[in-house]
Amino acid sequence: MTSRSTLLMAPALAWLTGLMVVPCALVLALAFFRRGIYGGVEYTFTLENFAQVFDPLYAGIFLNSARIAGTATLIAVVIGYAAAYAIAAAPRHRQPIYLFFAVLPFWSNYLIRTYAWIVLLNREGLVTQFLRWFGYTGEPPSMLYTEGAVIAGLVYNYLPFVILACYAPLSRLNPELAEASRDLGGSAFTTFRRIVLPLTLPGIAAGAVFVFVLSIGNFVTPALLGGGRFQMIGNLVYDQFLTANDWPFGAALSMVLIAIMMLLLTLQAFAAERASGRATVREEAV
Amino acid sequence: MNRAILVAVFAFLYIPIAVLVALSFNEGGLPTVWSGFSFKWYVSLASNNDILSAALNTLIVAIVSTAIATLLGTLLALGVEMRRKRGSALEALIFAPMIIPDIVLAIALLSFFSMLDVTMGLHTIVLAHVVFNIAFVCSVVRARLKSFDWSITEASADLGASAVTTFRRITLPVILPAVVAGALLAFTLSVDEFIIAYFTAGAGRASTTLPMQIYSMIRFGITPEINALATIVMAVSVIALTLSQRLNRGMIGQ
Amino acid sequence: MTRTLLAIDRVTKNFGRIAAVDDVSLAIRENEFFALLGPSGCGKTTLLRMLAGFETPSAGKILLDGKDISAVPPNRRPVNLMFQSYALFPHMTVRANISYGLEMERLPAEKIRARVDEIMATTQLSQLADRKPEQLSGGQKQRVALARALVKRPRLLLLDEPLGALDKKLRGAMQMELKRLQHEVGITFIVVTHDQEEALVMADRMAVLKDGHLLQCDTPHEIYERPADRFVADFIGVMNFCEGSAEQYGVRAANDALIAGTLPDDLSPGSAAIAAVRPERVALSPTADIANRVSGTVEALAYHGLDLQLHIRTALTEKPFLVRVTADAANRRPVKAGDTVEIGWAAEDTRIFRN
């Protein structure tokens, strides 16, 4: 049985190894090489590329993109959790339909969803029209090419993902736990804070990690909705590979991106472990 | 309260798309003034050679990468679910293409191909798209196999069927809806994928895909043609996904 | 006995067009161990959820100590519920689970600690204070759920199928344990169960429900001995039934034999009736003064330790007649399958119902 299963898995695993594991290992290696004088790569070991990441110029971009991604994540989590909660509270037979329509946009083209916001936010766009309709007569507000537009675009694009991530633990939650809390004297708010929220936190955290990492590594949304004025790590990577031709530095940046993701996912897994109530060493000893 | 939240969230999710779709039928082409219903922007798309060739490229990439990924992903799912022990390294390897940021996979493949001096084009996009499509097909098929009662394959063998006959007559019919659902999902993902294609397409216009074409048009500004094109692309995705969902209930919840 | 603690006054609960509970009135006394018994879907759980405050009655009132609590939210009722699934908070230790309800009352920390320690000692949980629910066995979880509700010292404790998740052996032990605890803490218990044996063993009084209606409310003994109708007679314990038509002194069976017994007040001669008798009231080789007698063939025998159950084919009923004799009686007059025997029972042991 084992040899047959190995045989079945072999082609796919070979493909993944050859076209994902090896190229990613290559990028990791690339990050430790020196940039060639005329672009290209010089094969001598160096840590310069990682040092450059902490150069004030790039560290500033890092912090800035972390702030934008963090804001977008926070907003997406609040809206997404509320939406997931509302879906999970709907009658059972309607939940799959609501969920399907909440997630449907996520599977459609990312560029088009971002473009829709250009249509909404440009100077003569629908939002301006809407304001005029309410009697606004001044100059059209500049909404496109702002940090707000970038955040709106990120929230819009990743919201379905957060809804999905939050819905999973909410729908699995035994409704009798909340009832038990009410029965024992807990108010609706206390019940939410002490029972529902802690038990669904791992799901929220998983959703938040992905939104944050995808946002911070994004280059399309800042380019289209930020007009190139707001650089994210994704834009930096893009530039190193397609314009500045400094591949080792670009490789180092993307490794930092992966490192951030791994770190956050490890923290999330650790938090989930604690929340789920696994045995601790101390309790085992009793 | 819950109803109000749902209405607000669905409005937020669908109004931008609805506006886009509505404007694609706007005769005047201006985003601001409604000047009558018209198909003229769809007609003008049909005579835009850049868009037509990009659409053809996208179809080629999507069909070929879906075919390969469906075969490999299904075999992978069967192999993994047959194993008695779970390996976390194996799980991570299968899961990785779904969680690695696109930009990282994109630059990794770009570095890889240029280091090997591979001429890049549609074929390299196909190679790249198969990577993440394997993961998605595999996860959809595995979800189906989780509830698969392996003893029925033993029953088939007991009744005298060979391994191949058992697969063809027993296993395949049971998992087929999931395989088709996975294929439809892979097709949609490939049609919509931009970042990896952008990095692995190589130089020149010959291997421009539809999302790449859309990206360059959007950077140029708003045109009524993009609205029409966007509407068509979204319609294709929605149809493929609805079919996929119907074939495999709850798949999108994976 | 004592005064009424809880009065359920003509309560109805509709879900859409279906009445899950239909015009039910009950009075539950202080310190009583009361059981709500019925098959699944009879409305007993809905009734319990109305008492806990998770459902509001469509009509009628629920009075606790004379005050209408129908509209009081669950967190403001001096009533606690032990959930069927136990609903233990999985992210909290046993101690935190039990403390939760007292924290809601904003009691000082040391007082909470003292009361939690006390209840954990009573329910033998002290050793398990720092465990999480997933580290507990079924019986331990059940005790934590009980302690969590009891520690609040409610006026009324509701238990939804409290022993349903336990295996058979443990269930027997826990039945006695629950009775002991109820006696010890002096709190009124209302237990919902579908298991008639459980209700008979534990309850001081019980109510039988079916399709949202209250059929009978009385002590287990009265309900067993004098069931109100055919359904209750069939649901509680084992009965032999024989259909026929009512006559002045009994029921005329299909084979024209008269089964002697007393007609209930609501049944007049000539209407369709059904006679019933408990297997343990039927004797083998009855003495001459026994009113009801019939001969039959022994089809099967089953030992149940102390007693012996016989299946006897008679002309009286289509199904074999069940007879339960003590092992002593069986020793005195040995029977085996295929024997022809005479069986009989006294007129006062016949129960007659409308059919």
Coordinates of C-alpha atoms in Angstrom, one line a residue, chain A residues 174 176-177 179-187 190-191 194-195 198-199 274-279 282-284 286, chain C residues 49 52 54 74-75 79-81 83 85 87-93 100-101 103-104 127 130 132 134-135 148 152:
Chain A
N174 CA -21.4 24.8 20.6
E176 CA -24.9 25.8 24.5
L177 CA -21.6 27.3 25.7
E179 CA -26.3 29.7 26.8
A180 CA -24.5 28.1 29.8
S181 CA -22.7 31.5 30.3
R182 CA -26.1 33.3 30.2
D183 CA -27.6 30.7 32.6
L184 CA -24.8 31.2 35.1
G185 CA -25.5 35.0 35.1
G186 CA -23.3 36.4 32.4
S187 CA -24.6 39.3 30.4
T190 CA -19.6 39.2 29.3
T191 CA -20.6 36.1 27.4
R194 CA -15.2 35.6 28.2
I195 CA -16.6 32.7 26.2
P198 CA -11.5 33.4 23.5
L199 CA -12.8 30.3 21.8
R274 CA -3.0 27.4 24.7
A275 CA -6.6 28.4 24.0
S276 CA -7.7 24.9 23.0
G277 CA -6.8 23.6 26.5
R278 CA -4.2 21.0 25.8
A279 CA -2.6 19.4 28.8
R282 CA 2.3 20.9 35.2
E283 CA -1.2 19.4 35.0
E284 CA 0.1 16.1 33.8
V286 CA -0.7 16.1 39.3
Chain C
R49 CA -35.7 25.9 28.2
A52 CA -34.3 28.4 32.2
F54 CA -34.0 30.5 26.7
P74 CA -31.7 33.7 31.8
N75 CA -28.9 35.6 33.4
V79 CA -32.6 29.1 38.1
N80 CA -29.7 27.1 36.7
L81 CA -29.5 24.5 34.0
F83 CA -26.9 21.1 29.9
S85 CA -23.9 18.3 26.5
A87 CA -21.5 22.8 27.9
L88 CA -18.3 23.0 29.9
F89 CA -16.1 25.9 28.8
P90 CA -13.2 24.1 27.0
H91 CA -10.7 26.9 27.6
M92 CA -11.2 27.0 31.3
T93 CA -10.0 24.7 34.1
Y100 CA -17.6 31.5 36.5
G101 CA -21.2 31.8 37.8
E103 CA -17.8 35.8 39.4
M104 CA -21.0 36.9 37.5
Q127 CA -8.3 16.4 42.8
D130 CA -6.7 22.3 37.5
K132 CA -9.3 21.2 31.5
E134 CA -11.0 17.5 27.6
Q135 CA -8.9 15.7 30.3
R148 CA -21.0 24.6 38.2
K152 CA -24.8 29.3 42.6

